[in-house]
PDB file of C-alpha atoms in Angstrom:
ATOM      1  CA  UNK A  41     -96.699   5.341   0.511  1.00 53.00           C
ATOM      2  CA  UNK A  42     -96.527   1.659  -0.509  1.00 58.00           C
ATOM      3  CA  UNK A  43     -94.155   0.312  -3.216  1.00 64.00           C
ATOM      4  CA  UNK A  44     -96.210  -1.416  -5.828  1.00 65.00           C
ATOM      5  CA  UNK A  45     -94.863  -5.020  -5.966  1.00 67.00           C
ATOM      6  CA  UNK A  46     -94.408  -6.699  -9.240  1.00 69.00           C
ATOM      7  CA  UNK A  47     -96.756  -8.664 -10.453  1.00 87.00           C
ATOM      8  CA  UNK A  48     -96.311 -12.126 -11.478  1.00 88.00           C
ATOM      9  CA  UNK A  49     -97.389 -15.083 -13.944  1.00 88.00           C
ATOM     10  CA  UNK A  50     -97.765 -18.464 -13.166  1.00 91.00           C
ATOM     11  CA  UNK A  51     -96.750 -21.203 -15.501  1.00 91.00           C
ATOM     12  CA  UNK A  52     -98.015 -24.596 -14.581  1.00 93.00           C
ATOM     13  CA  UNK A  53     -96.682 -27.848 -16.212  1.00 93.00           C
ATOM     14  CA  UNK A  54     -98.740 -30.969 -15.487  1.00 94.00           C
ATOM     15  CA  UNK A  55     -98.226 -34.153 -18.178  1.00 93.00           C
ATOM     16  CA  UNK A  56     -96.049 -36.503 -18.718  1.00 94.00           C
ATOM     17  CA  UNK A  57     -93.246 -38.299 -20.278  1.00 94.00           C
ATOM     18  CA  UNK A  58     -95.234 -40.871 -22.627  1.00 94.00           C
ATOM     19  CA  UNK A  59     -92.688 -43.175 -24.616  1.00 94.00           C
ATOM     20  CA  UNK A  60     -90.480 -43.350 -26.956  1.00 93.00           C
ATOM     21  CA  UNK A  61     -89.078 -45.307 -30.093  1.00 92.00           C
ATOM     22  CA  UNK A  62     -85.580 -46.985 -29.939  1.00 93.00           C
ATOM     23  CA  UNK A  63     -86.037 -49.669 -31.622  1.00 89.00           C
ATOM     24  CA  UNK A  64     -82.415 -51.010 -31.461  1.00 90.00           C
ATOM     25  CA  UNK A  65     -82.409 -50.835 -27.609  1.00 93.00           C
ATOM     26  CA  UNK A  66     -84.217 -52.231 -24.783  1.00 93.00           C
ATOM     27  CA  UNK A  67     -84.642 -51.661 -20.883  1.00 95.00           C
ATOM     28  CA  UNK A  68     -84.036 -47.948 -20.839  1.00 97.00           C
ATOM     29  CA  UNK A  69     -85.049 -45.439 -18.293  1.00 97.00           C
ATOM     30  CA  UNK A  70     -85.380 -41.383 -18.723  1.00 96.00           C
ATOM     31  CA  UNK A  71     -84.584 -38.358 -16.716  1.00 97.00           C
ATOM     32  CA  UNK A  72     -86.071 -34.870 -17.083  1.00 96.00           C
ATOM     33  CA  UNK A  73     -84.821 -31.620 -16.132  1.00 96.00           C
ATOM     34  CA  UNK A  74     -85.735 -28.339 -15.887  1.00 96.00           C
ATOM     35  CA  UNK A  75     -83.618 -25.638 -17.820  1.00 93.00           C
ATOM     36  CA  UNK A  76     -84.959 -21.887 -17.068  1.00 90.00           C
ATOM     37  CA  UNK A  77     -83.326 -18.200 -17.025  1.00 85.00           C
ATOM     38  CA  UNK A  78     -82.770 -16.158 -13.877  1.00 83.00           C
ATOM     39  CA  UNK A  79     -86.353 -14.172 -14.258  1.00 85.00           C
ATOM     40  CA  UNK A  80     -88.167 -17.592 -13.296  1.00 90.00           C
ATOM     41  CA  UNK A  81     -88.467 -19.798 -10.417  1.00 92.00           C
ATOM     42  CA  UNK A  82     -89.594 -22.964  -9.592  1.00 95.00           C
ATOM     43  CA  UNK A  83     -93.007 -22.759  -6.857  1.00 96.00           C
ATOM     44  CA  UNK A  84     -94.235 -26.045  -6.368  1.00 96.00           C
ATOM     45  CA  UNK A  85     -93.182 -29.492  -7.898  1.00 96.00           C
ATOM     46  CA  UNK A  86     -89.921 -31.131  -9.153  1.00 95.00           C
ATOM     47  CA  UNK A  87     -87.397 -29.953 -11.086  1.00 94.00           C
ATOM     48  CA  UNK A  88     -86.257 -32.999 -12.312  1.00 95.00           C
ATOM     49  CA  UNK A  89     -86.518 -36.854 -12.171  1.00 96.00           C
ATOM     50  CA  UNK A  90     -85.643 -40.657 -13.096  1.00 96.00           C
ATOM     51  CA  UNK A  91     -88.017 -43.211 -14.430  1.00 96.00           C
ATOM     52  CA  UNK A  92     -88.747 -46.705 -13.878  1.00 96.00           C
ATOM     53  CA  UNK A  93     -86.676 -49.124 -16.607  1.00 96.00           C
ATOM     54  CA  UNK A  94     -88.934 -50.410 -19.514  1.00 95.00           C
ATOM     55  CA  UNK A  95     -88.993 -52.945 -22.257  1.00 94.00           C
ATOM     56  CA  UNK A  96     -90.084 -52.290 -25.625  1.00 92.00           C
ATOM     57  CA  UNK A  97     -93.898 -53.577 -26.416  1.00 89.00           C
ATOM     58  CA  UNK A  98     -94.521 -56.688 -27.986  1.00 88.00           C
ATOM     59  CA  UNK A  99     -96.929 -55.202 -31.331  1.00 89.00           C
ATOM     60  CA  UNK A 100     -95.224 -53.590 -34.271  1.00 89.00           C
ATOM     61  CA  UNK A 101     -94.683 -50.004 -32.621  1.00 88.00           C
ATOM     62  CA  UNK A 102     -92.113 -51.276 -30.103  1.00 90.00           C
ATOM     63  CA  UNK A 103     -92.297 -48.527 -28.142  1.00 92.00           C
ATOM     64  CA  UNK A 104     -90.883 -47.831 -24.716  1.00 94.00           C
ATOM     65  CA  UNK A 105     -94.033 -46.867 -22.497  1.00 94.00           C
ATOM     66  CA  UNK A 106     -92.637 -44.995 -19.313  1.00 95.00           C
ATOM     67  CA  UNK A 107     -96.047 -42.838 -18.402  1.00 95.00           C
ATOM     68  CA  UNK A 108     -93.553 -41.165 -16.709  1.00 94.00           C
ATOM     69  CA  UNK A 109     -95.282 -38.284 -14.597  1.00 95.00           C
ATOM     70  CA  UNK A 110     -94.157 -34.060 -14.410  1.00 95.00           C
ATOM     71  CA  UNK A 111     -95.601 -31.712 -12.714  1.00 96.00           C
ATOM     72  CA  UNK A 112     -94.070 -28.532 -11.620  1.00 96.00           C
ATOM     73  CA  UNK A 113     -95.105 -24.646 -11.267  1.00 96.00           C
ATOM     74  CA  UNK A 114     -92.740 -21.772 -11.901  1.00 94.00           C
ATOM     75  CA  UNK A 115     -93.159 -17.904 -11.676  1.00 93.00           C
ATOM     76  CA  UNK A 116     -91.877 -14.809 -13.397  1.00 90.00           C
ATOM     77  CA  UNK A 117     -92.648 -11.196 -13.971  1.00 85.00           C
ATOM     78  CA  UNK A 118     -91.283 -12.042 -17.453  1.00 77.00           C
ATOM     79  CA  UNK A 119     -91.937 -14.330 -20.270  1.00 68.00           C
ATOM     80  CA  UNK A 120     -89.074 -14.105 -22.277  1.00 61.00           C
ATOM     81  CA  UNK A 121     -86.539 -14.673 -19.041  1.00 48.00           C
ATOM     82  CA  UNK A 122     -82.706 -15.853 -20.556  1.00 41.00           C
ATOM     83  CA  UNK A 123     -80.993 -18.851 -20.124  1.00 40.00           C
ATOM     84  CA  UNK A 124     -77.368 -19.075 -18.744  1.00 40.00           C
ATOM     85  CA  UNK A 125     -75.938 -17.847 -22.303  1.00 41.00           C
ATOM     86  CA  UNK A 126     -78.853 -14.869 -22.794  1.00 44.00           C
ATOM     87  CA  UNK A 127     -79.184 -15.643 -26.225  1.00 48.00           C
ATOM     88  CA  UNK A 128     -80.493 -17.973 -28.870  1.00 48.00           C
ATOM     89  CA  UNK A 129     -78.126 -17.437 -32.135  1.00 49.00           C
ATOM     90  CA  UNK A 130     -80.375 -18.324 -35.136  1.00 47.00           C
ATOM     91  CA  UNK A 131     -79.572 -18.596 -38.643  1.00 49.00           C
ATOM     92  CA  UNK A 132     -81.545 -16.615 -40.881  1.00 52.00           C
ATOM     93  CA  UNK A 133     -80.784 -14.731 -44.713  1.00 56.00           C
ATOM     94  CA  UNK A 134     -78.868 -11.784 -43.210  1.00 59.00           C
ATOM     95  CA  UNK A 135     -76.988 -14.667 -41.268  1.00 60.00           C
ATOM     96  CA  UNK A 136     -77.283 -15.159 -37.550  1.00 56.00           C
ATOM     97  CA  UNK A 137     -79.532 -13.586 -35.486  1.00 53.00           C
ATOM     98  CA  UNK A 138     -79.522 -13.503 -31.392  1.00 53.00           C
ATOM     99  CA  UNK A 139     -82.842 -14.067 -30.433  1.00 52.00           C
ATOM    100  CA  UNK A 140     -83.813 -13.950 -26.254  1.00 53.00           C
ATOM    101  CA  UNK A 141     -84.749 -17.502 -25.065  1.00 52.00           C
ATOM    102  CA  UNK A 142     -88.404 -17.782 -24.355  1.00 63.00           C
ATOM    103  CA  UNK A 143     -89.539 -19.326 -20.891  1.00 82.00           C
ATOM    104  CA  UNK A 144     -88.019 -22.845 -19.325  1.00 91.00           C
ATOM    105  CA  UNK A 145     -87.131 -25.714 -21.445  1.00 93.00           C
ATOM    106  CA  UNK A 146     -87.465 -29.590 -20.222  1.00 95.00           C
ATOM    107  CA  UNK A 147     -84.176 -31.792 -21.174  1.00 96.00           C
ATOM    108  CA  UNK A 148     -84.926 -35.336 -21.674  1.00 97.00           C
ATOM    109  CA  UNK A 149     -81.481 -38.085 -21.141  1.00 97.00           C
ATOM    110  CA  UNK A 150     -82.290 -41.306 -22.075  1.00 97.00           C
ATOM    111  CA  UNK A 151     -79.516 -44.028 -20.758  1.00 96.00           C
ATOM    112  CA  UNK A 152     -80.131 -47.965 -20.848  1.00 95.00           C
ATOM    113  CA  UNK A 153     -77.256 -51.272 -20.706  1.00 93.00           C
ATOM    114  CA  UNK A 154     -74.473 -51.535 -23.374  1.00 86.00           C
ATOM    115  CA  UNK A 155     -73.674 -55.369 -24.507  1.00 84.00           C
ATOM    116  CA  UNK A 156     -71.294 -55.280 -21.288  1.00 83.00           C
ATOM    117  CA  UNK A 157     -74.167 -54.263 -18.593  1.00 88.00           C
ATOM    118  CA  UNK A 158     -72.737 -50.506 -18.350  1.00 86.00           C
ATOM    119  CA  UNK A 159     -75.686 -47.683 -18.213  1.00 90.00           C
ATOM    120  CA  UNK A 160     -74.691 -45.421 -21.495  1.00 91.00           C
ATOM    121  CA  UNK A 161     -76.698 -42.460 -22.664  1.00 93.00           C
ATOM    122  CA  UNK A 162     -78.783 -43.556 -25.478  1.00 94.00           C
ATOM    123  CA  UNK A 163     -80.147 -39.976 -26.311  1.00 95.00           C
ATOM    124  CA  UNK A 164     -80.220 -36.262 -25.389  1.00 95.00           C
ATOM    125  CA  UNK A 165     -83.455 -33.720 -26.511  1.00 95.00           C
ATOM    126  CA  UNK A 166     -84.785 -30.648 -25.376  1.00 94.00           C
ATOM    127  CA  UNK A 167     -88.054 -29.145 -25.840  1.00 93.00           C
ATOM    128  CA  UNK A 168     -89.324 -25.276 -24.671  1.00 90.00           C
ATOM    129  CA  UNK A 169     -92.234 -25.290 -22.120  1.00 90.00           C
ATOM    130  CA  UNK A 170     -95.539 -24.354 -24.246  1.00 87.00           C
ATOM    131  CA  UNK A 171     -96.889 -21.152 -22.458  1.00 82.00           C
ATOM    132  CA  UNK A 172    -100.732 -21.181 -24.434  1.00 83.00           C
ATOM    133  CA  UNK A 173    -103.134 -23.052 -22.279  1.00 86.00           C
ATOM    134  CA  UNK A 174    -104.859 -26.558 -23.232  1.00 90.00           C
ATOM    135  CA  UNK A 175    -103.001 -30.365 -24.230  1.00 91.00           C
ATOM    136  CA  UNK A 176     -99.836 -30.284 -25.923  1.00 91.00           C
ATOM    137  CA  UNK A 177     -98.277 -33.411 -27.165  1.00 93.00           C
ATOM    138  CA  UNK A 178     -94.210 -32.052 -28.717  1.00 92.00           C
ATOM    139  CA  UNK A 179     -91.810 -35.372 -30.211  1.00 93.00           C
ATOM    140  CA  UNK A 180     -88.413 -34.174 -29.160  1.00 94.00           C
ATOM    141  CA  UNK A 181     -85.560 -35.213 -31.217  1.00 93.00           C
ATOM    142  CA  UNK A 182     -82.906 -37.440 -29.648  1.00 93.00           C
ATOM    143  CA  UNK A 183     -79.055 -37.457 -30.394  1.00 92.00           C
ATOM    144  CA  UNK A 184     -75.874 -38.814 -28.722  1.00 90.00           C
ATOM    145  CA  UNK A 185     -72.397 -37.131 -28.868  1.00 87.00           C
ATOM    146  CA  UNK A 186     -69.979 -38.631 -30.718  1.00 83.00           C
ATOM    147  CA  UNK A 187     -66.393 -39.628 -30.611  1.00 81.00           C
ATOM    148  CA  UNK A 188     -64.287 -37.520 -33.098  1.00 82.00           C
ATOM    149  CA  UNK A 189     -61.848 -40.660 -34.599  1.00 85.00           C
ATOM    150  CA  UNK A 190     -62.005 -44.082 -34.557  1.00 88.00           C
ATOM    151  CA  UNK A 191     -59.713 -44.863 -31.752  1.00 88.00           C
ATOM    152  CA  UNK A 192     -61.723 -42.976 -29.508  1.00 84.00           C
ATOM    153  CA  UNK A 193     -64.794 -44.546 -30.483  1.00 84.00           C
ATOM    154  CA  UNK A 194     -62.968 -47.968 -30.369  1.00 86.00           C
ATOM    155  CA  UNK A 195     -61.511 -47.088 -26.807  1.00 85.00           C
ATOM    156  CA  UNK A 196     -64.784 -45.418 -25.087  1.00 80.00           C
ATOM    157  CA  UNK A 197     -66.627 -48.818 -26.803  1.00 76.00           C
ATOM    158  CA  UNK A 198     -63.842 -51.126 -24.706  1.00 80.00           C
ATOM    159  CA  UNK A 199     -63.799 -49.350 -21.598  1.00 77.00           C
ATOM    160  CA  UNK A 200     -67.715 -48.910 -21.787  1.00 71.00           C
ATOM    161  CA  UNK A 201     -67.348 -45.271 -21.344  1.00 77.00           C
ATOM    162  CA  UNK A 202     -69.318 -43.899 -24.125  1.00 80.00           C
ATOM    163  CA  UNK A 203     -68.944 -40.091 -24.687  1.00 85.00           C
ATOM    164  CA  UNK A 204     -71.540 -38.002 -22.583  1.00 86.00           C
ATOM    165  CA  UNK A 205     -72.394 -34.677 -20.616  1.00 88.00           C
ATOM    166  CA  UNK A 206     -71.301 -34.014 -17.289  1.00 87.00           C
ATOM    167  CA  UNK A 207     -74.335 -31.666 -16.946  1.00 90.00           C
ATOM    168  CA  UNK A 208     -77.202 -32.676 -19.389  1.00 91.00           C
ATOM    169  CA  UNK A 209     -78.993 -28.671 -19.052  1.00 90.00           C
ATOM    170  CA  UNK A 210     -75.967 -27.864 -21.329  1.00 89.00           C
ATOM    171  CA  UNK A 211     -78.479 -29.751 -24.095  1.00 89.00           C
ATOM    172  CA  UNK A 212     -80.696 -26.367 -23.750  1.00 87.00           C
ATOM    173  CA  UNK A 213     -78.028 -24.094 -23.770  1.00 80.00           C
ATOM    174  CA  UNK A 214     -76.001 -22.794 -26.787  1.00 66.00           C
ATOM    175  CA  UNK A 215     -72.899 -22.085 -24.752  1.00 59.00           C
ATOM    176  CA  UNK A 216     -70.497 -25.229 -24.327  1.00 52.00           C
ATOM    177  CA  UNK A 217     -71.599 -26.902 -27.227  1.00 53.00           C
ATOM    178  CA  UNK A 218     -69.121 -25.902 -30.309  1.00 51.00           C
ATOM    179  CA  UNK A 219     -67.362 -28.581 -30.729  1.00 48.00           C
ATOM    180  CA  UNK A 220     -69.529 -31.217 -30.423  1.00 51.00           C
ATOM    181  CA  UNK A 221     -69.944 -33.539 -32.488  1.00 48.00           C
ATOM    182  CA  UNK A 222     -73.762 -35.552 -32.690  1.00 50.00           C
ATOM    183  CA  UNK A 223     -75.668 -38.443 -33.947  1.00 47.00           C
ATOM    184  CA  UNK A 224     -79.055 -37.082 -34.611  1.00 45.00           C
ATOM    185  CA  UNK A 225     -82.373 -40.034 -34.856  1.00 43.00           C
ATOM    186  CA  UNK A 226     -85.799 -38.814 -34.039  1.00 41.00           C
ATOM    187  CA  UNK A 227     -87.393 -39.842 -30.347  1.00 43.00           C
ATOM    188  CA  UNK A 228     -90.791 -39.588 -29.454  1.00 42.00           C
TER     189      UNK A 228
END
């Protein structure tokens, strides 16, 4: 007798990282990752990657063009696979909820050169994977941890160590994140 195997979906992500508006910085460069529960694995592609460095454009938008290419396949046997935490907390009347996450997310870091040459983080955004079919086009909003008192934002300015994640995934994941503290501005 033959053990029925599971069967399996394929989610395939093919696009890319257009631009973005910062328009108090300049020569910045991106890197994407891939954040995605233990029901789901990556088949074909890369899980994560680095840009080239651009300038803003010259006409009124002065956006940041990277173009920046993603393509990557991953499988499960189920759609609403959990991240490392399991669960979403989300605030609703009754208070919060814990909702399962739904399917990989991408995590965007965006670093570029403080006034002393030093690459800083100039934003953090995440944004779940669409799973209907056809062109999506998502704006992610951007933020940047914060130092919690003025010395330390006086001190990490100095030494040119600006406050930032060890890991950036921990941008799609509730767990870790309690006590920080964020500058939020919208990306696209």
């Amino acid at each position: 007798m033959a053990t029925a195997s599971p069967s399996v979906f394929l989610l395939m992500v093919n696009g890319q990282v257009e631009s973005a508006q910062f328009p108090e910085y300049d020569d910045l460069y991106c890197k994407y990752c891939f954040v995605y529960g233990q029901d789901w694995d990556p088949t074909a592609g890369l899980e994560e990657g680095i840009s080239q460095i651009t300038s803003k454009s010259q006409d009124v938008r002065q956006a940041l063009v990277w173009n920046f290419p993603i393509d990557v396949t991953f499988k499960s046997t189920n759609p609403y696979g959990c991240c490392a935490a399991g669960l979403l907390e989300v605030q609703s009347a009754s208070g919060l909820v814990a909702m399962p996450v739904k399917g990989p997310q991408i995590v965007l870091s965006v670093y570029g050169p403080d006034v002393f040459g030093n690459d800083v983080v100039r934003g953090y955004g995440a944004v779940h994977v669409p799973f209907s079919p056809g062109r999506h086009k998502r704006t992610i909003p951007m933020f940047v941890p914060e130092s919690t008192s003025k010395l330390q934002k006086f001190t990490s300015w100095f030494m040119g160590r600006r406050p930032e994640y060890t890991d950036p995934k921990v941008v799609a994941q509730g767990e870790g994140r309690e006590a920080t503290f964020r500058a939020v501005c919208q990306r696209q």
